[in-house]
mmCIF file of C-alpha atoms in Angstrom:
data_model
loop_
_atom_site.group_PDB
_atom_site.id
_atom_site.type_symbol
_atom_site.label_atom_id
_atom_site.label_comp_id
_atom_site.label_asym_id
_atom_site.label_seq_id
_atom_site.Cartn_x
_atom_site.Cartn_y
_atom_site.Cartn_z
ATOM 1 C CA MET A 1 -26.117 24.526 5.420
ATOM 2 C CA ILE A 2 -27.324 21.043 4.573
ATOM 3 C CA SER A 3 -24.189 19.985 3.154
ATOM 4 C CA PHE A 4 -22.222 20.945 6.261
ATOM 5 C CA ARG A 5 -24.767 19.145 8.426
ATOM 6 C CA LEU A 6 -24.541 15.925 6.231
ATOM 7 C CA LEU A 7 -20.587 16.184 6.249
ATOM 8 C CA GLY A 8 -20.828 16.487 10.087
ATOM 9 C CA LYS A 9 -22.934 13.384 10.408
ATOM 10 C CA TRP A 10 -20.436 11.490 8.152
ATOM 11 C CA THR A 11 -17.548 12.737 9.944
ATOM 12 C CA SER A 12 -19.042 11.578 13.270
ATOM 13 C CA LEU A 13 -19.821 8.201 11.869
ATOM 14 C CA VAL A 14 -16.366 7.718 10.644
ATOM 15 C CA LEU A 15 -14.780 8.661 13.794
ATOM 16 C CA ILE A 16 -17.147 6.600 16.012
ATOM 17 C CA SER A 17 -16.652 3.564 13.647
ATOM 18 C CA ALA A 18 -12.907 3.895 13.689
ATOM 19 C CA ALA A 19 -13.043 4.009 17.643
ATOM 20 C CA LEU A 20 -15.183 0.929 17.777
ATOM 21 C CA ALA A 21 -13.055 -1.064 15.414
ATOM 22 C CA ALA A 22 -9.998 -0.115 17.264
ATOM 23 C CA LEU A 23 -11.464 -1.214 20.560
ATOM 24 C CA LEU A 24 -12.781 -4.434 19.054
ATOM 25 C CA ARG A 25 -9.351 -5.196 17.479
ATOM 26 C CA LEU A 26 -7.602 -4.696 20.733
ATOM 27 C CA GLY A 27 -9.991 -6.992 22.303
ATOM 28 C CA GLY A 28 -8.975 -9.462 19.922
ATOM 29 C CA LEU A 29 -12.340 -9.984 18.092
ATOM 30 C CA PRO A 30 -12.417 -11.102 14.500
ATOM 31 C CA ALA A 31 -13.525 -8.745 11.588
ATOM 32 C CA ALA A 32 -13.191 -5.763 13.909
ATOM 33 C CA GLU A 33 -13.092 -3.406 10.791
ATOM 34 C CA LEU A 34 -16.476 -4.590 9.727
ATOM 35 C CA LEU A 35 -18.030 -4.924 13.103
ATOM 36 C CA GLY A 36 -17.037 -1.497 14.381
ATOM 37 C CA PRO A 37 -18.846 0.361 11.341
ATOM 38 C CA MET A 38 -21.745 -1.896 11.474
ATOM 39 C CA ILE A 39 -22.338 -1.270 15.222
ATOM 40 C CA ALA A 40 -21.853 2.539 14.752
ATOM 41 C CA GLY A 41 -24.372 2.565 11.786
ATOM 42 C CA MET A 42 -26.886 0.553 14.051
ATOM 43 C CA PHE A 43 -26.527 3.275 16.560
ATOM 44 C CA PHE A 44 -27.092 6.144 14.199
ATOM 45 C CA ALA A 45 -29.918 4.281 12.601
ATOM 46 C CA LEU A 46 -31.701 3.750 15.857
ATOM 47 C CA ARG A 47 -31.094 7.328 16.938
ATOM 48 C CA GLY A 48 -32.956 8.448 13.734
ATOM 49 C CA VAL A 49 -29.979 9.776 11.914
ATOM 50 C CA VAL A 50 -30.556 9.321 8.124
ATOM 51 C CA LEU A 51 -27.436 8.357 6.167
ATOM 52 C CA HIS A 52 -27.316 6.210 2.909
ATOM 53 C CA VAL A 53 -24.363 4.285 1.344
ATOM 54 C CA PRO A 54 -24.853 4.270 -2.346
ATOM 55 C CA ARG A 55 -25.394 1.076 -4.064
ATOM 56 C CA SER A 56 -22.279 1.665 -6.246
ATOM 57 C CA VAL A 57 -20.180 1.875 -3.062
ATOM 58 C CA PHE A 58 -21.696 -1.344 -1.805
ATOM 59 C CA SER A 59 -20.948 -3.075 -5.119
ATOM 60 C CA GLY A 60 -17.391 -1.705 -4.840
ATOM 61 C CA ALA A 61 -17.177 -3.112 -1.495
ATOM 62 C CA GLN A 62 -18.438 -6.601 -2.855
ATOM 63 C CA ALA A 63 -15.740 -6.399 -5.516
ATOM 64 C CA VAL A 64 -12.841 -5.817 -2.893
ATOM 65 C CA VAL A 65 -14.163 -8.910 -0.950
ATOM 66 C CA GLY A 66 -14.071 -10.899 -4.087
ATOM 67 C CA CYS A 67 -10.450 -9.920 -4.707
ATOM 68 C CA MET A 68 -9.783 -10.768 -0.927
ATOM 69 C CA VAL A 69 -11.053 -14.305 -1.565
ATOM 70 C CA ALA A 70 -9.139 -14.550 -4.780
ATOM 71 C CA LEU A 71 -5.888 -13.665 -2.977
ATOM 72 C CA THR A 72 -6.150 -16.740 -0.853
ATOM 73 C CA LEU A 73 -5.464 -18.978 -3.766
ATOM 74 C CA THR A 74 -1.606 -19.116 -3.402
ATOM 75 C CA PRO A 75 0.849 -21.615 -5.251
ATOM 76 C CA SER A 76 1.465 -23.429 -1.798
ATOM 77 C CA ILE A 77 -2.168 -23.771 -1.453
ATOM 78 C CA LEU A 78 -2.704 -25.026 -4.974
ATOM 79 C CA THR A 79 0.246 -27.767 -4.268
ATOM 80 C CA SER A 80 -1.760 -28.871 -1.299
ATOM 81 C CA LEU A 81 -4.960 -29.061 -3.120
ATOM 82 C CA GLY A 82 -3.376 -31.107 -5.919
ATOM 83 C CA ARG A 83 -1.848 -33.486 -3.433
ATOM 84 C CA ASP A 84 -4.948 -34.073 -1.141
ATOM 85 C CA TRP A 85 -7.822 -33.041 -3.144
ATOM 86 C CA PRO A 86 -10.018 -36.201 -2.840
ATOM 87 C CA ILE A 87 -10.385 -36.147 1.162
ATOM 88 C CA MET A 88 -10.648 -32.345 0.998
ATOM 89 C CA VAL A 89 -13.590 -32.335 -1.708
ATOM 90 C CA VAL A 90 -15.338 -34.950 0.673
ATOM 91 C CA VAL A 91 -14.721 -32.873 3.803
ATOM 92 C CA VAL A 92 -15.965 -29.563 1.931
ATOM 93 C CA CYS A 93 -19.157 -31.338 0.823
ATOM 94 C CA MET A 94 -19.888 -32.662 4.334
ATOM 95 C CA THR A 95 -19.531 -29.149 5.779
ATOM 96 C CA ILE A 96 -21.651 -27.487 3.174
ATOM 97 C CA ALA A 97 -24.136 -30.225 3.763
ATOM 98 C CA ALA A 98 -24.029 -29.641 7.469
ATOM 99 C CA GLY A 99 -24.712 -25.851 7.067
ATOM 100 C CA GLY A 100 -27.717 -26.795 4.680
ATOM 101 C CA VAL A 101 -29.076 -29.182 7.391
ATOM 102 C CA VAL A 102 -28.655 -26.640 10.222
ATOM 103 C CA GLY A 103 -30.239 -23.833 8.165
ATOM 104 C CA PHE A 104 -33.149 -26.243 7.380
ATOM 105 C CA LEU A 105 -33.671 -26.891 11.102
ATOM 106 C CA LEU A 106 -33.631 -23.168 11.805
ATOM 107 C CA MET A 107 -36.210 -22.675 9.021
ATOM 108 C CA ARG A 108 -38.594 -25.342 10.206
ATOM 109 C CA LEU A 109 -38.120 -25.024 14.093
ATOM 110 C CA GLY A 110 -36.753 -21.393 14.602
ATOM 111 C CA SER A 111 -38.325 -18.202 13.949
ATOM 112 C CA LEU A 112 -35.945 -16.696 11.402
ATOM 113 C CA PRO A 113 -37.580 -15.026 8.394
ATOM 114 C CA GLY A 114 -37.594 -16.504 4.793
ATOM 115 C CA ASN A 115 -34.321 -17.747 3.448
ATOM 116 C CA THR A 116 -32.215 -15.976 6.022
ATOM 117 C CA ALA A 117 -31.390 -19.093 7.945
ATOM 118 C CA ALA A 118 -30.056 -20.665 5.036
ATOM 119 C CA TRP A 119 -27.674 -17.835 4.176
ATOM 120 C CA GLY A 120 -26.803 -17.082 7.891
ATOM 121 C CA MET A 121 -25.674 -20.824 8.572
ATOM 122 C CA SER A 122 -23.421 -21.020 5.296
ATOM 123 C CA PRO A 123 -20.199 -22.277 6.872
ATOM 124 C CA GLY A 124 -17.564 -19.838 5.994
ATOM 125 C CA GLY A 125 -16.935 -16.708 4.102
ATOM 126 C CA ALA A 126 -18.770 -14.201 6.518
ATOM 127 C CA ALA A 127 -17.987 -11.110 4.535
ATOM 128 C CA ALA A 128 -18.734 -12.772 1.347
ATOM 129 C CA MET A 129 -22.077 -14.162 2.571
ATOM 130 C CA THR A 130 -23.176 -10.778 3.944
ATOM 131 C CA ALA A 131 -22.246 -9.146 0.652
ATOM 132 C CA MET A 132 -24.056 -11.809 -1.379
ATOM 133 C CA ALA A 133 -27.171 -12.201 0.767
ATOM 134 C CA GLU A 134 -29.192 -9.246 -0.277
ATOM 135 C CA SER A 135 -28.908 -10.074 -3.882
ATOM 136 C CA PHE A 136 -30.656 -13.286 -3.446
ATOM 137 C CA GLY A 137 -33.572 -11.969 -1.243
ATOM 138 C CA ALA A 138 -32.330 -12.578 2.265
ATOM 139 C CA ASP A 139 -32.339 -10.114 5.029
ATOM 140 C CA VAL A 140 -28.835 -8.959 5.077
ATOM 141 C CA ARG A 141 -29.022 -7.468 8.761
ATOM 142 C CA MET A 142 -29.985 -10.853 10.111
ATOM 143 C CA VAL A 143 -27.603 -12.617 7.884
ATOM 144 C CA ALA A 144 -24.696 -10.397 8.973
ATOM 145 C CA PHE A 145 -25.525 -10.966 12.577
ATOM 146 C CA MET A 146 -25.776 -14.643 12.228
ATOM 147 C CA GLN A 147 -22.424 -14.978 10.309
ATOM 148 C CA TYR A 148 -20.455 -12.842 12.771
ATOM 149 C CA LEU A 149 -21.802 -14.339 15.876
ATOM 150 C CA ARG A 150 -21.004 -17.798 14.349
ATOM 151 C CA MET A 151 -17.420 -16.548 13.565
ATOM 152 C CA PHE A 152 -17.047 -15.242 17.125
ATOM 153 C CA VAL A 153 -18.121 -18.479 18.606
ATOM 154 C CA VAL A 154 -15.880 -20.542 16.185
ATOM 155 C CA VAL A 155 -12.854 -18.523 17.038
ATOM 156 C CA LEU A 156 -13.499 -18.810 20.781
ATOM 157 C CA THR A 157 -14.027 -22.507 20.493
ATOM 158 C CA ALA A 158 -10.948 -22.961 18.281
ATOM 159 C CA SER A 159 -8.804 -21.163 20.581
ATOM 160 C CA GLY A 160 -10.067 -23.135 23.565
ATOM 161 C CA VAL A 161 -9.557 -26.476 21.707
ATOM 162 C CA SER A 162 -6.058 -25.600 20.684
ATOM 163 C CA ARG A 163 -5.398 -24.599 24.497
ATOM 164 C CA ILE A 164 -6.813 -28.211 25.531
ATOM 165 C CA LEU A 165 -4.957 -30.281 23.111
ATOM 166 C CA LEU A 166 -1.592 -28.265 23.338
ATOM 167 C CA GLY A 167 -1.792 -27.829 27.121
ATOM 168 C CA HIS A 168 -0.940 -24.100 26.648
ATOM 169 C CA ALA A 169 -2.440 -21.144 24.500
ATOM 170 C CA ALA A 170 -1.187 -20.910 20.817
ATOM 171 C CA ASP A 171 1.585 -18.294 20.230
ATOM 172 C CA LEU A 172 0.206 -15.792 17.962
ATOM 173 C CA PRO A 173 2.549 -14.716 15.389
ATOM 174 C CA GLY A 174 3.420 -11.011 15.302
ATOM 175 C CA ALA A 175 1.317 -8.008 16.251
ATOM 176 C CA TYR A 176 -1.530 -6.379 14.217
ATOM 177 C CA SER A 177 -0.373 -3.686 11.915
ATOM 178 C CA TRP A 178 -2.172 -0.277 12.190
ATOM 179 C CA SER A 179 -0.423 1.041 9.103
ATOM 180 C CA PRO A 180 -2.856 2.089 6.284
ATOM 181 C CA ASP A 181 -0.327 0.800 3.630
ATOM 182 C CA PHE A 182 -0.223 3.866 1.476
ATOM 183 C CA ASP A 183 3.179 2.676 0.134
ATOM 184 C CA ALA A 184 1.697 -0.450 -1.585
ATOM 185 C CA PRO A 185 3.184 -1.167 -4.951
ATOM 186 C CA LEU A 186 1.620 1.166 -7.532
ATOM 187 C CA VAL A 187 1.156 -1.255 -10.494
ATOM 188 C CA PRO A 188 -0.330 -4.226 -8.637
ATOM 189 C CA LEU A 189 -2.573 -1.804 -6.945
ATOM 190 C CA LEU A 190 -3.800 -0.224 -10.299
ATOM 191 C CA GLN A 191 -4.309 -3.895 -11.462
ATOM 192 C CA THR A 192 -6.438 -4.762 -8.475
ATOM 193 C CA LEU A 193 -8.480 -1.402 -8.612
ATOM 194 C CA ALA A 194 -9.052 -2.153 -12.273
ATOM 195 C CA LEU A 195 -10.567 -5.656 -11.445
ATOM 196 C CA VAL A 196 -12.629 -3.887 -8.840
ATOM 197 C CA ALA A 197 -13.891 -1.294 -11.229
ATOM 198 C CA GLY A 198 -14.623 -4.063 -13.819
ATOM 199 C CA GLY A 199 -16.522 -5.996 -11.503
ATOM 200 C CA VAL A 200 -18.858 -2.911 -10.444
ATOM 201 C CA LEU A 201 -19.492 -1.985 -14.061
ATOM 202 C CA LEU A 202 -20.282 -5.427 -15.293
ATOM 203 C CA SER A 203 -22.408 -6.126 -12.333
ATOM 204 C CA GLY A 204 -24.631 -3.281 -13.637
ATOM 205 C CA ARG A 205 -25.013 -4.757 -17.025
ATOM 206 C CA LEU A 206 -25.224 -8.581 -16.102
ATOM 207 C CA ARG A 207 -28.313 -10.172 -14.562
ATOM 208 C CA ILE A 208 -26.213 -12.093 -12.263
ATOM 209 C CA PRO A 209 -26.732 -11.905 -8.440
ATOM 210 C CA ALA A 210 -23.782 -10.730 -6.594
ATOM 211 C CA ALA A 211 -21.787 -10.370 -9.864
ATOM 212 C CA ALA A 212 -19.736 -7.444 -8.319
ATOM 213 C CA MET A 213 -18.155 -10.051 -5.941
ATOM 214 C CA LEU A 214 -18.135 -13.179 -8.042
ATOM 215 C CA LEU A 215 -16.619 -11.880 -11.208
ATOM 216 C CA PRO A 216 -13.540 -10.347 -9.447
ATOM 217 C CA MET A 217 -13.178 -13.443 -7.280
ATOM 218 C CA LEU A 218 -13.043 -15.675 -10.290
ATOM 219 C CA ALA A 219 -11.046 -13.383 -12.711
ATOM 220 C CA GLY A 220 -8.714 -12.595 -9.912
ATOM 221 C CA ALA A 221 -8.117 -16.037 -8.707
ATOM 222 C CA ALA A 222 -7.247 -17.084 -12.234
ATOM 223 C CA LEU A 223 -5.069 -14.127 -13.107
ATOM 224 C CA ASN A 224 -3.227 -13.943 -9.876
ATOM 225 C CA SER A 225 -2.588 -17.751 -9.815
ATOM 226 C CA MET A 226 -1.189 -17.718 -13.283
ATOM 227 C CA GLY A 227 0.866 -14.606 -12.551
ATOM 228 C CA ILE A 228 -0.711 -12.460 -15.045
ATOM 229 C CA VAL A 229 -1.720 -9.824 -12.581
ATOM 230 C CA THR A 230 -0.548 -9.362 -9.081
ATOM 231 C CA LEU A 231 -3.321 -8.534 -6.674
ATOM 232 C CA VAL A 232 -2.655 -6.303 -3.609
ATOM 233 C CA LEU A 233 -5.160 -5.300 -0.992
ATOM 234 C CA PRO A 234 -3.480 -2.500 1.287
ATOM 235 C CA HIS A 235 -5.138 -1.916 4.639
ATOM 236 C CA TRP A 236 -6.890 1.210 3.568
ATOM 237 C CA LEU A 237 -8.687 -0.339 0.724
ATOM 238 C CA LEU A 238 -9.960 -3.304 3.042
ATOM 239 C CA TRP A 239 -10.911 -0.992 5.750
ATOM 240 C CA THR A 240 -12.874 1.185 3.360
ATOM 241 C CA ALA A 241 -14.662 -1.885 1.818
ATOM 242 C CA TYR A 242 -15.336 -3.265 5.315
ATOM 243 C CA ALA A 243 -16.569 -0.099 6.645
ATOM 244 C CA SER A 244 -18.899 0.297 3.558
ATOM 245 C CA LEU A 245 -20.263 -3.148 4.253
ATOM 246 C CA GLY A 246 -20.773 -2.509 7.732
ATOM 247 C CA TRP A 247 -22.556 0.867 7.369
ATOM 248 C CA TYR A 248 -24.658 -0.548 4.626
ATOM 249 C CA VAL A 249 -26.021 -3.229 6.898
ATOM 250 C CA GLY A 250 -25.882 -1.188 10.281
ATOM 251 C CA MET A 251 -27.830 1.598 9.002
ATOM 252 C CA ARG A 252 -30.754 -0.701 7.839
ATOM 253 C CA PHE A 253 -31.465 -1.741 11.207
ATOM 254 C CA ASP A 254 -34.463 -0.638 13.104
ATOM 255 C CA ARG A 255 -36.001 -1.198 16.567
ATOM 256 C CA GLU A 256 -38.166 -4.157 15.373
ATOM 257 C CA THR A 257 -35.287 -5.771 13.711
ATOM 258 C CA VAL A 258 -33.109 -5.398 16.980
ATOM 259 C CA LEU A 259 -35.750 -6.734 19.212
ATOM 260 C CA HIS A 260 -36.099 -9.761 16.804
ATOM 261 C CA VAL A 261 -32.376 -10.352 16.749
ATOM 262 C CA LEU A 262 -32.262 -10.320 20.542
ATOM 263 C CA ARG A 263 -35.153 -12.900 20.627
ATOM 264 C CA THR A 264 -33.399 -15.258 18.147
ATOM 265 C CA ILE A 265 -29.912 -15.279 19.853
ATOM 266 C CA PRO A 266 -30.444 -18.451 21.618
ATOM 267 C CA GLN A 267 -31.616 -20.118 18.482
ATOM 268 C CA MET A 268 -28.501 -18.776 16.604
ATOM 269 C CA LEU A 269 -26.151 -19.999 19.319
ATOM 270 C CA LEU A 270 -27.764 -23.607 19.542
ATOM 271 C CA ALA A 271 -27.343 -23.721 15.548
ATOM 272 C CA THR A 272 -23.823 -22.699 15.870
ATOM 273 C CA PHE A 273 -22.843 -25.292 18.205
ATOM 274 C CA LEU A 274 -24.780 -27.852 16.154
ATOM 275 C CA LEU A 275 -22.814 -26.880 13.063
ATOM 276 C CA ILE A 276 -19.403 -27.101 15.073
ATOM 277 C CA GLY A 277 -20.478 -30.473 16.138
ATOM 278 C CA LEU A 278 -21.389 -31.771 12.684
ATOM 279 C CA CYS A 279 -18.049 -30.359 11.551
ATOM 280 C CA CYS A 280 -16.324 -32.392 14.188
ATOM 281 C CA VAL A 281 -17.401 -35.514 12.268
ATOM 282 C CA SER A 282 -15.337 -34.156 9.266
ATOM 283 C CA ALA A 283 -12.419 -33.588 11.645
ATOM 284 C CA TRP A 284 -12.618 -37.199 12.970
ATOM 285 C CA LEU A 285 -12.655 -38.414 9.237
ATOM 286 C CA LEU A 286 -9.360 -36.678 8.700
ATOM 287 C CA THR A 287 -7.774 -38.218 11.582
ATOM 288 C CA VAL A 288 -8.849 -41.612 10.162
ATOM 289 C CA TRP A 289 -8.209 -41.228 6.430
ATOM 290 C CA PRO A 290 -4.979 -39.285 6.005
ATOM 291 C CA GLY A 291 -4.029 -39.602 9.705
ATOM 292 C CA LEU A 292 -3.982 -35.945 10.481
ATOM 293 C CA ASP A 293 -3.418 -34.900 14.058
ATOM 294 C CA PRO A 294 -6.512 -33.820 15.969
ATOM 295 C CA LEU A 295 -5.782 -30.181 16.305
ATOM 296 C CA SER A 296 -5.004 -29.699 12.582
ATOM 297 C CA ALA A 297 -8.142 -31.661 11.674
ATOM 298 C CA TYR A 298 -10.288 -29.539 14.021
ATOM 299 C CA LEU A 299 -8.869 -26.250 12.694
ATOM 300 C CA ALA A 300 -9.155 -27.345 9.243
ATOM 301 C CA THR A 301 -12.843 -28.047 9.415
ATOM 302 C CA SER A 302 -13.801 -25.082 11.772
ATOM 303 C CA PRO A 303 -16.796 -23.579 10.055
ATOM 304 C CA GLY A 304 -15.556 -19.879 9.482
ATOM 305 C CA GLY A 305 -12.889 -17.391 10.132
ATOM 306 C CA LEU A 306 -10.156 -18.283 7.720
ATOM 307 C CA ASP A 307 -7.750 -15.471 8.798
ATOM 308 C CA SER A 308 -8.425 -16.275 12.534
ATOM 309 C CA VAL A 309 -7.922 -19.916 12.145
ATOM 310 C CA ALA A 310 -4.777 -19.432 10.263
ATOM 311 C CA ILE A 311 -3.308 -17.259 13.034
ATOM 312 C CA ILE A 312 -4.262 -19.998 15.723
ATOM 313 C CA ALA A 313 -2.722 -22.664 13.281
ATOM 314 C CA MET A 314 0.557 -20.916 12.818
ATOM 315 C CA GLY A 315 0.915 -20.456 16.624
ATOM 316 C CA SER A 316 0.220 -24.059 17.343
ATOM 317 C CA GLY A 317 2.576 -26.070 15.192
ATOM 318 C CA CYS A 318 -0.055 -27.659 13.039
ATOM 319 C CA ASP A 319 -0.086 -28.525 9.403
ATOM 320 C CA VAL A 320 -0.572 -25.096 8.348
ATOM 321 C CA GLY A 321 -0.464 -25.805 4.439
ATOM 322 C CA PHE A 322 -3.142 -28.458 4.895
ATOM 323 C CA ILE A 323 -5.480 -26.300 6.985
ATOM 324 C CA LEU A 324 -5.289 -23.211 4.732
ATOM 325 C CA ALA A 325 -5.759 -25.345 1.727
ATOM 326 C CA LEU A 326 -9.027 -26.834 3.152
ATOM 327 C CA GLN A 327 -10.152 -23.728 4.467
ATOM 328 C CA THR A 328 -9.461 -21.875 1.151
ATOM 329 C CA LEU A 329 -11.187 -24.610 -0.886
ATOM 330 C CA ARG A 330 -14.136 -24.485 1.415
ATOM 331 C CA LEU A 331 -14.349 -20.743 1.136
ATOM 332 C CA PHE A 332 -14.599 -21.045 -2.818
ATOM 333 C CA ALA A 333 -16.972 -23.694 -2.529
ATOM 334 C CA VAL A 334 -19.199 -21.945 -0.051
ATOM 335 C CA VAL A 335 -19.265 -18.820 -1.976
ATOM 336 C CA ALA A 336 -19.866 -20.740 -5.436
ATOM 337 C CA ALA A 337 -22.514 -23.200 -3.844
ATOM 338 C CA GLY A 338 -24.200 -20.653 -1.475
ATOM 339 C CA PRO A 339 -27.172 -19.790 -3.857
ATOM 340 C CA PHE A 340 -27.863 -23.246 -4.797
ATOM 341 C CA VAL A 341 -27.780 -24.703 -1.158
ATOM 342 C CA ALA A 342 -30.092 -21.668 -0.034
ATOM 343 C CA ARG A 343 -32.612 -22.339 -2.896
ATOM 344 C CA LEU A 344 -32.491 -26.113 -2.149
ATOM 345 C CA VAL A 345 -33.092 -25.689 1.570
ATOM 346 C CA CYS A 346 -35.882 -23.206 0.836
ATOM 347 C CA ARG A 347 -37.467 -25.520 -1.674
ATOM 348 C CA ILE A 348 -37.422 -28.411 0.758
ATOM 349 C CA SER A 349 -38.762 -26.254 3.562
ATOM 350 C CA GLY A 350 -41.577 -24.837 1.414
ATOM 351 C CA VAL A 351 -40.266 -21.353 1.840
ATOM 352 C CA SER A 352 -39.751 -18.617 -0.916
ATOM 353 C CA ALA A 353 -36.194 -18.442 -2.084
ATOM 354 C CA ARG A 354 -36.290 -14.683 -2.357
ATOM 355 C CA GLY A 355 -38.475 -13.719 0.579
ATOM 356 C CA SER A 356 -36.841 -12.352 3.726
ATOM 357 C CA GLY A 357 -39.805 -11.726 5.805
ATOM 358 C CA ILE A 358 -38.699 -8.336 7.307
ATOM 359 C CA ALA A 359 -39.224 -5.245 5.456
ATOM 360 C CA PRO A 360 -35.893 -3.248 5.083
#
């Protein structure tokens, strides 16, 4: 009887999550496949429905996100990185520093707990930051909310800026595919799943925070770029990983956390706009140094939403290769430097690097 009741709860959660994700996707919101399950998980948790995502499933979702990051490193992007790497390195360092400054100000002047502000304002890789934050002691619920609020604001501002500079809305290429991609090539799929499984198994043996994501990301980037393996991420695998992350985060919310989130939204919005403003300095540098056009420079330095920025760039006639190369380099850099920056900001602020401040 208990098993049927539990099955009924999970079935309801899956159906509601799918419906919310579809509505968010139709509304054009980014990361709908993660936000829908997260909202559904929050609703179930606040209603007192007790469900748990196993830690191994969460680690598997981290590993899939790591493969997704690795998949962004394509030969064309490597070519662009090799040609323009000096200015890209400078801009990426400026962007990471901007995120650290904004996180520091939030920690000192705002009301966010512990090192959550440092992780929540990391400029890029929202899914990766959410997947890694808990391993480093941050409140994963607050980090997820901050990251996706920032992504939403960044996408809206990027769309608005492209409309202002172009004089019309960017032409978005192609419609979103609802196919689960069950016909993905078998050998590349098995290689990808082996990389995911290896990340999960090794993460249980190595004392490296977020190893389940970092190991597949580094190994996958190297092997895929050298042509040794071919990574493939069919929609059903990404949807499963995103849903697992969303449920893991959403079902940890309680009334106290929701009230705290609502109180801190003005701080988060102010911090997001400050981060965007600081990134505009990097955009101005790109227009001066390599002579990039203003829209390409702005999109290349937008702090988050690699996939959404890519869609806007491809529909606006910008320098897509440069934009994707810089966004990809920043994504790798943010994921690699995130723990160091968070610790540094916490040390300067006099806050524990592993204290979240809100009980899970």
